[in-house]
Tab-separated table of C-alpha atoms and ligand atoms in Angstrom:
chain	number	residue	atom	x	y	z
A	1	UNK	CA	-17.480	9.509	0.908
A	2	UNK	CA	-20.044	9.282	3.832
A	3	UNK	CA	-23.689	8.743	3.266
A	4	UNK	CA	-26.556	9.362	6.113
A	5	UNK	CA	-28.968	6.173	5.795
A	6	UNK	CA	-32.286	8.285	5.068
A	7	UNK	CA	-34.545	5.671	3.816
A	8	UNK	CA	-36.443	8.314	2.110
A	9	UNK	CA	-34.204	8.765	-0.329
A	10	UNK	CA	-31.406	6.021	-0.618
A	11	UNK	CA	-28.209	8.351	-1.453
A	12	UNK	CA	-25.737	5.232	-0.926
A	13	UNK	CA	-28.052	2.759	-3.396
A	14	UNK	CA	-27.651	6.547	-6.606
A	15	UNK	CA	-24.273	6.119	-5.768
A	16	UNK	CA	-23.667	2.314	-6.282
A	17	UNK	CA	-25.910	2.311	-8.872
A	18	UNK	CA	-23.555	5.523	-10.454
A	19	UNK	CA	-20.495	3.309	-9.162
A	20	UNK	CA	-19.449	2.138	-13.313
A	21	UNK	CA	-20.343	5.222	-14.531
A	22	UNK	CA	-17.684	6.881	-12.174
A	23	UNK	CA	-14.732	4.141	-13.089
A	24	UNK	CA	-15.525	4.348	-17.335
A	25	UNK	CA	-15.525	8.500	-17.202
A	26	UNK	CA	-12.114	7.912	-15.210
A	27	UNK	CA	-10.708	5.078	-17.755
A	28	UNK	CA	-12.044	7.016	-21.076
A	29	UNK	CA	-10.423	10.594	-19.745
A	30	UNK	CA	-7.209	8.156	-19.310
A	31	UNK	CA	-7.014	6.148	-22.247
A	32	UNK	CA	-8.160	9.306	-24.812
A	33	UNK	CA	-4.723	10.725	-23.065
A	34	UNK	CA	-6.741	13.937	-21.521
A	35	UNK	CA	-4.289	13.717	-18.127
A	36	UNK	CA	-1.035	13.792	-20.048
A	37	UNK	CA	-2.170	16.802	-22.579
A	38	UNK	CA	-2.720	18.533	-19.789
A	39	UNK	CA	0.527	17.533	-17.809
A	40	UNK	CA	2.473	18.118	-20.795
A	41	UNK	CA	0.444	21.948	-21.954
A	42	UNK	CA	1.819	23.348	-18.063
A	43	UNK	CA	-1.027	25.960	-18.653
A	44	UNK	CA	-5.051	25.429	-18.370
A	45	UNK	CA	-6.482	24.318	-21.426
A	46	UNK	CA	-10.060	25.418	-23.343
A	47	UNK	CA	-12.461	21.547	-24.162
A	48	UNK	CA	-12.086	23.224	-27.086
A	49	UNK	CA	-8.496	22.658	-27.294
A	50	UNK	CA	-8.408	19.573	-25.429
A	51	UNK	CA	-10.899	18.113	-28.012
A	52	UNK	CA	-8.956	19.588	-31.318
A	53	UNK	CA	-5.532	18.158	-30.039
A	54	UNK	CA	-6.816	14.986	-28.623
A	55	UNK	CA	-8.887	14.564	-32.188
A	56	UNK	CA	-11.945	14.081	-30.435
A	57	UNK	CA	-15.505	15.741	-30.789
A	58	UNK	CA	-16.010	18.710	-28.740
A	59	UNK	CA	-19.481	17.794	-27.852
A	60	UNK	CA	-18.595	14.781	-26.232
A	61	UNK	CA	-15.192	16.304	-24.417
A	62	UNK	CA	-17.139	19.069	-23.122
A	63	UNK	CA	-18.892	16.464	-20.449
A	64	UNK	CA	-16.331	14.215	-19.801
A	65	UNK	CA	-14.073	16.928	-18.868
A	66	UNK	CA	-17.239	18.292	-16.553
A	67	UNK	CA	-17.433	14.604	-14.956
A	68	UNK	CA	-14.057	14.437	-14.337
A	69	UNK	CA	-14.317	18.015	-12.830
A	70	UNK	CA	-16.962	16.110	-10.726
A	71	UNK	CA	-14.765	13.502	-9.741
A	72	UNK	CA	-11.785	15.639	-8.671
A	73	UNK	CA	-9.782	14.462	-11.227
A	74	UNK	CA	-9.984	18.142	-12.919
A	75	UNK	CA	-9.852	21.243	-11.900
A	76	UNK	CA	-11.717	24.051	-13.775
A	77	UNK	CA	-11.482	28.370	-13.939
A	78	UNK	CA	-13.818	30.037	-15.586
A	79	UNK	CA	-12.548	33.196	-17.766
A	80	UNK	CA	-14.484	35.110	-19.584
A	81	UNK	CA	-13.912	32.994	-22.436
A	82	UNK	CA	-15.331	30.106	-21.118
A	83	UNK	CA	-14.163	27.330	-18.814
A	84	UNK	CA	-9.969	26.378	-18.611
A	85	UNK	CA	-9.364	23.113	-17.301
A	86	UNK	CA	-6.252	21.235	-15.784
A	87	UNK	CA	-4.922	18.595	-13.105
A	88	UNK	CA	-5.489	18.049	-9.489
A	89	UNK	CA	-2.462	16.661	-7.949
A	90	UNK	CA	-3.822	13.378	-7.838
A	91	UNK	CA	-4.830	12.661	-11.510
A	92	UNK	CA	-0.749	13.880	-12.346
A	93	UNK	CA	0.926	12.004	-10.041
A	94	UNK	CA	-1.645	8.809	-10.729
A	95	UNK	CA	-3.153	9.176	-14.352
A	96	UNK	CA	-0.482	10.250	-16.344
A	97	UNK	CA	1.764	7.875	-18.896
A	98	UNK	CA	4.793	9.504	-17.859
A	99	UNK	CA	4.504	9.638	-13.798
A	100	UNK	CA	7.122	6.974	-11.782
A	101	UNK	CA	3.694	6.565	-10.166
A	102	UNK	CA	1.589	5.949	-13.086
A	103	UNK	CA	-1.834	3.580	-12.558
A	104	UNK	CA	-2.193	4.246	-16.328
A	105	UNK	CA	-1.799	0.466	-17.345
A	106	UNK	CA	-3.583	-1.008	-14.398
A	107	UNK	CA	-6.867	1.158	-15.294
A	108	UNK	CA	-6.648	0.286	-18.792
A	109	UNK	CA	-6.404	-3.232	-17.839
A	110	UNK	CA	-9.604	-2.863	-16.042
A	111	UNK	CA	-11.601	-0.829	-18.988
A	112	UNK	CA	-10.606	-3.161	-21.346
A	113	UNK	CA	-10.734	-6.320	-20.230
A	114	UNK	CA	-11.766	-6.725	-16.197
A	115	UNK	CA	-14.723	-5.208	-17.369
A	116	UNK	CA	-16.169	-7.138	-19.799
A	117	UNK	CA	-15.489	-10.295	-17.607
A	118	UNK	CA	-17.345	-8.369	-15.006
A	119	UNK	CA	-20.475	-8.037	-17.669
A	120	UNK	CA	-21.502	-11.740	-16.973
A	121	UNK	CA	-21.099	-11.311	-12.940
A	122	UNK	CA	-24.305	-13.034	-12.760
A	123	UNK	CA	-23.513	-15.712	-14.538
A	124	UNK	CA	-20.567	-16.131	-12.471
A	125	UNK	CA	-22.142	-16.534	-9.587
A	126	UNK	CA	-24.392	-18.808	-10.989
A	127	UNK	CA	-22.168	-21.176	-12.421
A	128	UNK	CA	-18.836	-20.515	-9.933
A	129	UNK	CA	-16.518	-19.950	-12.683
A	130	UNK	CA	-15.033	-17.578	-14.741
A	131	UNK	CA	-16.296	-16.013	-17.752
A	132	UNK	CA	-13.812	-15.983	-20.442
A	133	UNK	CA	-15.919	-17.885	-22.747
A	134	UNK	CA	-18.899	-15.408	-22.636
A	135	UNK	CA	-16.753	-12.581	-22.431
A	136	UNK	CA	-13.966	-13.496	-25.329
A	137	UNK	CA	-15.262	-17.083	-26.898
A	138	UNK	CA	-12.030	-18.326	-25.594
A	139	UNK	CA	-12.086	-21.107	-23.421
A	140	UNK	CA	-11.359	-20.896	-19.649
A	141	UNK	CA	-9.856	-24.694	-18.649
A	142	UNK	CA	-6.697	-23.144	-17.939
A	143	UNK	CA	-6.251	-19.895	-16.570
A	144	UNK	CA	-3.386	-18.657	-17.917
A	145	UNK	CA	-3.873	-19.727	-21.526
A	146	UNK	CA	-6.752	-17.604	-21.421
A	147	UNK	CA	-5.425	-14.507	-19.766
A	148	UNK	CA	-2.450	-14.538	-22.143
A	149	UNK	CA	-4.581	-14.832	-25.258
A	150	UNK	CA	-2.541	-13.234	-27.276
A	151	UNK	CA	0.830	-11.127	-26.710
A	152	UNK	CA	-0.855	-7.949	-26.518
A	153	UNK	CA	-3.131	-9.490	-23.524
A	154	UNK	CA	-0.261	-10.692	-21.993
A	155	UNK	CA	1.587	-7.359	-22.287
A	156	UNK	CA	-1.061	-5.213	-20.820
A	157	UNK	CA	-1.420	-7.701	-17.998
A	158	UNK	CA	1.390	-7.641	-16.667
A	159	UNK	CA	1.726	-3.934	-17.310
A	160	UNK	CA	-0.989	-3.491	-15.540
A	161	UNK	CA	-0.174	-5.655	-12.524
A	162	UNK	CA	3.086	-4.215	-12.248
A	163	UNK	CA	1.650	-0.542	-11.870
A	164	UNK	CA	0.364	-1.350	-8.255
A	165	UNK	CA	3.776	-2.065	-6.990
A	166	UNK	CA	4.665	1.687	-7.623
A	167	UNK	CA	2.518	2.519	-4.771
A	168	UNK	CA	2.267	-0.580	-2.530
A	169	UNK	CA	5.790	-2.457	-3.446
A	170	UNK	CA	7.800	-0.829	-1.047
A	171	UNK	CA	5.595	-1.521	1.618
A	172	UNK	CA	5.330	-5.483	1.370
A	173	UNK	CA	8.931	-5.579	0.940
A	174	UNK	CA	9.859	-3.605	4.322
A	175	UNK	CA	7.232	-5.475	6.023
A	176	UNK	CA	9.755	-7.868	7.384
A	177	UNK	CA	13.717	-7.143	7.235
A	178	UNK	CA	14.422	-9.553	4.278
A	179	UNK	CA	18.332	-9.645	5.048
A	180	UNK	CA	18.796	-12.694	6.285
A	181	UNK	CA	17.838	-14.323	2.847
A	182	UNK	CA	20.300	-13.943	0.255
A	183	UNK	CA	19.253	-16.294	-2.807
A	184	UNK	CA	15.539	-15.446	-3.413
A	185	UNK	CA	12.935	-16.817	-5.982
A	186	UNK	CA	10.141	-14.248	-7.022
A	187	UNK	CA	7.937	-17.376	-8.030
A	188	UNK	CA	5.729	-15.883	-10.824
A	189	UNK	CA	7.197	-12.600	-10.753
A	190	UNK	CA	5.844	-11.673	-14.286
A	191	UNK	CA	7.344	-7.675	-14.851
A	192	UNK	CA	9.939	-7.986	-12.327
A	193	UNK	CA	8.609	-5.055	-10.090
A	194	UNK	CA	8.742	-6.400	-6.955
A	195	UNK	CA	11.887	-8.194	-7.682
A	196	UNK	CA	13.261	-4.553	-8.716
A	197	UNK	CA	12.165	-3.069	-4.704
A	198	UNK	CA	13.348	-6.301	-3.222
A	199	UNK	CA	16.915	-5.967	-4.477
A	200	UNK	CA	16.890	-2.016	-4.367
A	201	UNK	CA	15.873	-2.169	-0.210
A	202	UNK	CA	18.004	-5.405	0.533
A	203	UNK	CA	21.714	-4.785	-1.284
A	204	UNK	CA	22.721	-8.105	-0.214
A	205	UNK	CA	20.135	-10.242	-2.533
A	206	UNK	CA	19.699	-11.523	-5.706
A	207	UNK	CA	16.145	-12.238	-7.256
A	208	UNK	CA	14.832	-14.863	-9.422
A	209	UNK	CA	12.110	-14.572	-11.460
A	210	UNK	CA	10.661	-17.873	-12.413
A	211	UNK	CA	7.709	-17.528	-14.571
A	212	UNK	CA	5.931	-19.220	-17.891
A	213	UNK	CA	8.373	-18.953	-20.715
A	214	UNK	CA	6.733	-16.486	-22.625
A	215	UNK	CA	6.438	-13.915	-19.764
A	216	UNK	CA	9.796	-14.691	-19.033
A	217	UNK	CA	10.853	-13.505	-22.649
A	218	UNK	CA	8.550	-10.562	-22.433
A	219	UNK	CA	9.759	-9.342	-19.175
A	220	UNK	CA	13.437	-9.577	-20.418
A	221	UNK	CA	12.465	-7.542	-23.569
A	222	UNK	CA	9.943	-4.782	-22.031
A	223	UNK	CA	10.609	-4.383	-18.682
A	224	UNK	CA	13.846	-5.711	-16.863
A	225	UNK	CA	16.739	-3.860	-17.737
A	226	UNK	CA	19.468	-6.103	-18.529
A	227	UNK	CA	22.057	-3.869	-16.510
A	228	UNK	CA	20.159	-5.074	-13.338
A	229	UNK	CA	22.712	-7.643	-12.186
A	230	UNK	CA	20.639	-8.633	-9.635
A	231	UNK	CA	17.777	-9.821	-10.951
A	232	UNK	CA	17.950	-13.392	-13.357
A	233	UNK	CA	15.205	-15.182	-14.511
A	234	UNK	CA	14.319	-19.105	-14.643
A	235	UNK	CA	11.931	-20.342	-17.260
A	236	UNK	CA	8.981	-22.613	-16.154
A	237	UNK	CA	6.237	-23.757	-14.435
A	238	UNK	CA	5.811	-23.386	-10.833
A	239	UNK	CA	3.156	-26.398	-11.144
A	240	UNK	CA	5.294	-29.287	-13.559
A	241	UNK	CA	9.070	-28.633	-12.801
A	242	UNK	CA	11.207	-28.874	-10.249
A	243	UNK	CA	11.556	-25.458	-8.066
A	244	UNK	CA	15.512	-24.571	-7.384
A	245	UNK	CA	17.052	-23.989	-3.679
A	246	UNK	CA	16.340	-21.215	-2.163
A	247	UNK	CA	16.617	-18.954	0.973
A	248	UNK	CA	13.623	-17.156	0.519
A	249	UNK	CA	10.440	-17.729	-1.965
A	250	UNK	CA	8.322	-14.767	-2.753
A	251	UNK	CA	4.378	-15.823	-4.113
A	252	UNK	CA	3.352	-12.262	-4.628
A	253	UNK	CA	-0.390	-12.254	-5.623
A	254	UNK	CA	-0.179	-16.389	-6.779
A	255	UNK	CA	-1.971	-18.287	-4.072
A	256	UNK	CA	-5.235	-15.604	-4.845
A	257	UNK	CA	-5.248	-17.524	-8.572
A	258	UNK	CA	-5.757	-21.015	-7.249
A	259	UNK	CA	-8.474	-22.890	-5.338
A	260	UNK	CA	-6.951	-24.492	-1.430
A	261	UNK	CA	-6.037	-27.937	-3.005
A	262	UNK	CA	-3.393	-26.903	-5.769
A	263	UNK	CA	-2.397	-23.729	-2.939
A	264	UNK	CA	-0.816	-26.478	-0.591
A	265	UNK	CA	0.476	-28.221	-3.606
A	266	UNK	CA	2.838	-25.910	-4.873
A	267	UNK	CA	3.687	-24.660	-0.747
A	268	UNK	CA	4.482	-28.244	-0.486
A	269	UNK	CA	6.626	-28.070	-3.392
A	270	UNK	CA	8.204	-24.927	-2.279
A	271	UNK	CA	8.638	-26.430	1.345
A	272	UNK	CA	10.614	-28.933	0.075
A	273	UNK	CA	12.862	-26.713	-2.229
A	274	UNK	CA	13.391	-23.907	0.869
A	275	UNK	CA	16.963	-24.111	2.527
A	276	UNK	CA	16.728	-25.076	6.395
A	277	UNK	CA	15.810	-21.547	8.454
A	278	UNK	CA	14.750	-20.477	4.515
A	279	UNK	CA	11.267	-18.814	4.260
A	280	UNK	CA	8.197	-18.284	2.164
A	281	UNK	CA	6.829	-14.801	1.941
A	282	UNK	CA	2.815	-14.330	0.399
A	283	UNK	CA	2.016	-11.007	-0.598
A	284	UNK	CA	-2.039	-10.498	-0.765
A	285	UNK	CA	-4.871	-9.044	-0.276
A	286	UNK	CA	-6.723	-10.194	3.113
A	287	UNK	CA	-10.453	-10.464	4.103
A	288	UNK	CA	-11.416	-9.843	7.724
A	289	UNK	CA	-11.864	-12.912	9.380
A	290	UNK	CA	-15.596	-11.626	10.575
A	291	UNK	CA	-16.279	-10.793	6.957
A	292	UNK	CA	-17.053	-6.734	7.283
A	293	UNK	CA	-14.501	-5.924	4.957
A	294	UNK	CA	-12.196	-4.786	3.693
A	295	UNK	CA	-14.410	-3.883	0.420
A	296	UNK	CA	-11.407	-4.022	-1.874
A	297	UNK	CA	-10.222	-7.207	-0.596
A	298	UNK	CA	-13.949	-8.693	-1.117
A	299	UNK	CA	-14.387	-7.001	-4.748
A	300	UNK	CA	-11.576	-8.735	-5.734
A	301	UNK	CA	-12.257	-11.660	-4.139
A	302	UNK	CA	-15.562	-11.621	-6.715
A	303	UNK	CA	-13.025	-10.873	-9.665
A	304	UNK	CA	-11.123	-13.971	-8.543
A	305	UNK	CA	-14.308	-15.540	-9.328
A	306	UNK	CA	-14.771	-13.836	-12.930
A	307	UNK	CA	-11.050	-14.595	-13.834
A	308	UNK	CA	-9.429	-16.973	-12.064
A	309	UNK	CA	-9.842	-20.459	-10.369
A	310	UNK	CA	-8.571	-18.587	-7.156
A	311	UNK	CA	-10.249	-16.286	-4.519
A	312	UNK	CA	-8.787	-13.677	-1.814
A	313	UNK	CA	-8.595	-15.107	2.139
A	314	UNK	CA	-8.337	-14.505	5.462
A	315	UNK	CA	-5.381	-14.547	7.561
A	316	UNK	CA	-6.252	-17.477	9.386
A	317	UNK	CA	-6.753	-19.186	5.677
A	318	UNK	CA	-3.296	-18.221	4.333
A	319	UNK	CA	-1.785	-19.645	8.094
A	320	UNK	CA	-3.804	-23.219	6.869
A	321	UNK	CA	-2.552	-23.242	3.841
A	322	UNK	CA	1.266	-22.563	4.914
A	323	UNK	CA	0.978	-25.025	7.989
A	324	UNK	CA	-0.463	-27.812	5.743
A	325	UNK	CA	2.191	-27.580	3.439
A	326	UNK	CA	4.533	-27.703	6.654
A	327	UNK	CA	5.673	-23.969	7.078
A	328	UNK	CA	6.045	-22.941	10.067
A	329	UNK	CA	6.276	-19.644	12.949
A	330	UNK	CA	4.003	-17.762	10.583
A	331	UNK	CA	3.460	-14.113	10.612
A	332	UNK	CA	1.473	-11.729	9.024
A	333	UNK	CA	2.300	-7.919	8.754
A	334	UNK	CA	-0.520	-5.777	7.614
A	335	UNK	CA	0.607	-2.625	5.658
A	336	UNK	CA	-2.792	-0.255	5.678
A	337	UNK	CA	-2.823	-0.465	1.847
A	338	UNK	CA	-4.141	-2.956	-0.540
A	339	UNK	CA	-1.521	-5.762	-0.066
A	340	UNK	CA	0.140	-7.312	3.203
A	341	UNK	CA	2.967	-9.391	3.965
A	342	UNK	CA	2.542	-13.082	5.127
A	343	UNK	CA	5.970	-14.705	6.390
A	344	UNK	CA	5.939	-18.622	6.785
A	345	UNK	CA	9.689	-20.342	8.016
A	346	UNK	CA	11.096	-23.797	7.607
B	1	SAM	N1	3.773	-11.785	-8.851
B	1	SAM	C1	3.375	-10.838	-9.857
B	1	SAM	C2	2.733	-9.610	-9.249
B	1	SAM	O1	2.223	-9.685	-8.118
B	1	SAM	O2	2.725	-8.565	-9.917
B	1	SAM	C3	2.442	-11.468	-10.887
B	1	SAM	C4	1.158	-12.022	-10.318
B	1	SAM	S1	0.073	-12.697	-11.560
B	1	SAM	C5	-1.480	-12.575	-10.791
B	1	SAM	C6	0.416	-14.416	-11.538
B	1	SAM	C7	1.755	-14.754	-12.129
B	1	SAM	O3	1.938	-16.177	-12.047
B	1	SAM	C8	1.872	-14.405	-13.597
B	1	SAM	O4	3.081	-13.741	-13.846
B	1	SAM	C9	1.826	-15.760	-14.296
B	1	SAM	O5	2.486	-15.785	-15.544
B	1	SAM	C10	2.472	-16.649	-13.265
B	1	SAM	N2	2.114	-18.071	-13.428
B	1	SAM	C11	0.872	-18.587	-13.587
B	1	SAM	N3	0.927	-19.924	-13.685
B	1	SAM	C12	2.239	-20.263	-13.593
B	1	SAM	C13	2.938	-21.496	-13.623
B	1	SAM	N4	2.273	-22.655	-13.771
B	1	SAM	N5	4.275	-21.484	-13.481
B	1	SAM	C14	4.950	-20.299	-13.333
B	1	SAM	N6	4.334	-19.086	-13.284
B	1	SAM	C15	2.999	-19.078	-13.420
């Protein structure tokens, strides 16, 4: 969207302002299950059908199927019985339950709990911590205990996280050819997507998942098929026990949870763990080093800061962090989508 700076009428402030409104008519659409009625019906449906089969009133349907018709996530015909309404491309390939492709989880994980963290933003800033307290009376000394407040929490999280990889995974993994490194550790690898593209592009590998026991035990029940040879999994903490040999370590989206000091810590641990001509590979987000951008990267940089102890970084931050931990020859492959590809070598 581009906006002409006419000071006489601030179009880009309306639509910042309008920016929540846009994201909850999106996540309410999704999570009252309006994109897979419609996927499922094949034909273009009346609100008044939508609203009867989804058990919802039509007053209220009638306008959030408008909005959405608004936001390009609909399409609408008019008959002469009134308006018909069905997908754009986007909202079936993206919005629906059922697509390989599905962002279903991820913006569920924002509406329901992203965005009450975000509620105390202020207060965040203030304070420079996160807001689990305020937002769930729960408290926030350790990160993880909070996030994974109960085992529905836990699933959606990493339900959520493991949505993104359906459209970025790929991507991170090609980045650099990965064949060289045989045994690989996918430390905190939660759901097991990325461990899923790593040993689907590179035949050669075998992936383990070391994560907290619980997600360990969740992503054996709900989301790693135990026909998938390939992929094992290693209970603990990447923190308090020791981390096994290794060719290659993955730290997809890890080093973004944690302030610089505990970072080099656990690098340092890895160093010392990674086979001779082994490697480290970060997967994350990354800030321009002049600070103009990119605005996702700096968004979620602030809901590092509502969440986490962690925050995203520049390249030349991730290179610090890997060199003072002893890595060396690091480089950094940008992908053009939300997450990059950060190699580091011993
Ligand atoms: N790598 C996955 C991805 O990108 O989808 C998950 C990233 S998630 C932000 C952080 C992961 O680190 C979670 O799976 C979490 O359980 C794991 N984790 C956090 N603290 C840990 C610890 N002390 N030891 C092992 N894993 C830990």
């Amino acid at each position: 969207m581009s906006f002409t700076e006419d000071l006489e009428y601030p179009q880009i402030l309306i639509h910042y302002q309008n920016g929540f409104l846009i994201s909850k008519v999106m996540f309410a659409a999704c999570e009252l299950g309006v994109f897979d009625l419609l996927k499922e019906s094949e034909e273009l449906l009346s609100s008044k059908a939508i609203a009867e089969q989804l058990g919802s009133s039509h007053y209220g349907m009638e306008r959030l199927l408008d909005a959405c018709v608004g936001l390009k996530l609909l399409r609408v015909e008019m008959k002469k019985e009134g308006a018909f309404y069905g997908n754009t491309e986007i909202s079936s390939l993206y919005l629906t339950k059922s697509s390989p492709r599905s962002q279903y989880h991820n913006l569920m994980y924002y509406s329901k709990t992203i965005y009450l963290c975000w509620h105390y933003l202020t207060e965040a800033v203030r304070e420079g911590k996160n807001q689990y307290e305020r937002a769930f009376g729960i408290s926030s000394k350790d990160t993880f205990e909070a996030l994974y407040r109960s085992e529905e929490e836990m699933i959606k999280f990493m339900y959520g996280l493991n949505a993104v990889w359906s459209i970025c995974g790929r991507d991170v993994i090609a980045a650099f050819d990965l064949s060289p490194f045989t045994v690989i550790y996918d430390l905190g690898g939660g759901a097991g997507a990325l461990a899923q593209e790593c040993v689907s592009q590179y035949p050669h590998c075998t992936v383990t998942i070391l994560d907290l026991p619980k997600v360990v035990e969740t992503a054996k029940k709900h989301f790693v098929s135990s026909e998938e040879h390939r992929i094992t999994f290693c209970e603990g903490d990447f923190f308090k026990d020791s981390i096994p040999e290794a060719d290659l370590y993955i730290l997809a989206r890890i080093l973004h949870d944690w302030a610089d000091e505990k970072c080099v810590q656990l690098l340092t641990k890895v160093q010392k763990s990674c086979k001779v001509g082994g490697g480290v590979l970060l997967v994350e987000t990354l800030l321009n080093e002049d600070k103009t951008g990119p605005l996702e990267s700096q968004l979620y940089s602030i809901n590092m800061l509502v969440q986490t102890e962690g925050k995203e970084r520049t390249s030349t931050e991730y290179i610090s962090l890997l060199t003072a931990a002893g890595f060396k020859e690091v480089e950094i492959k940008k992908t053009g989508k939300l997450y990059n590809a950060i190699l580091g070598r011993k």
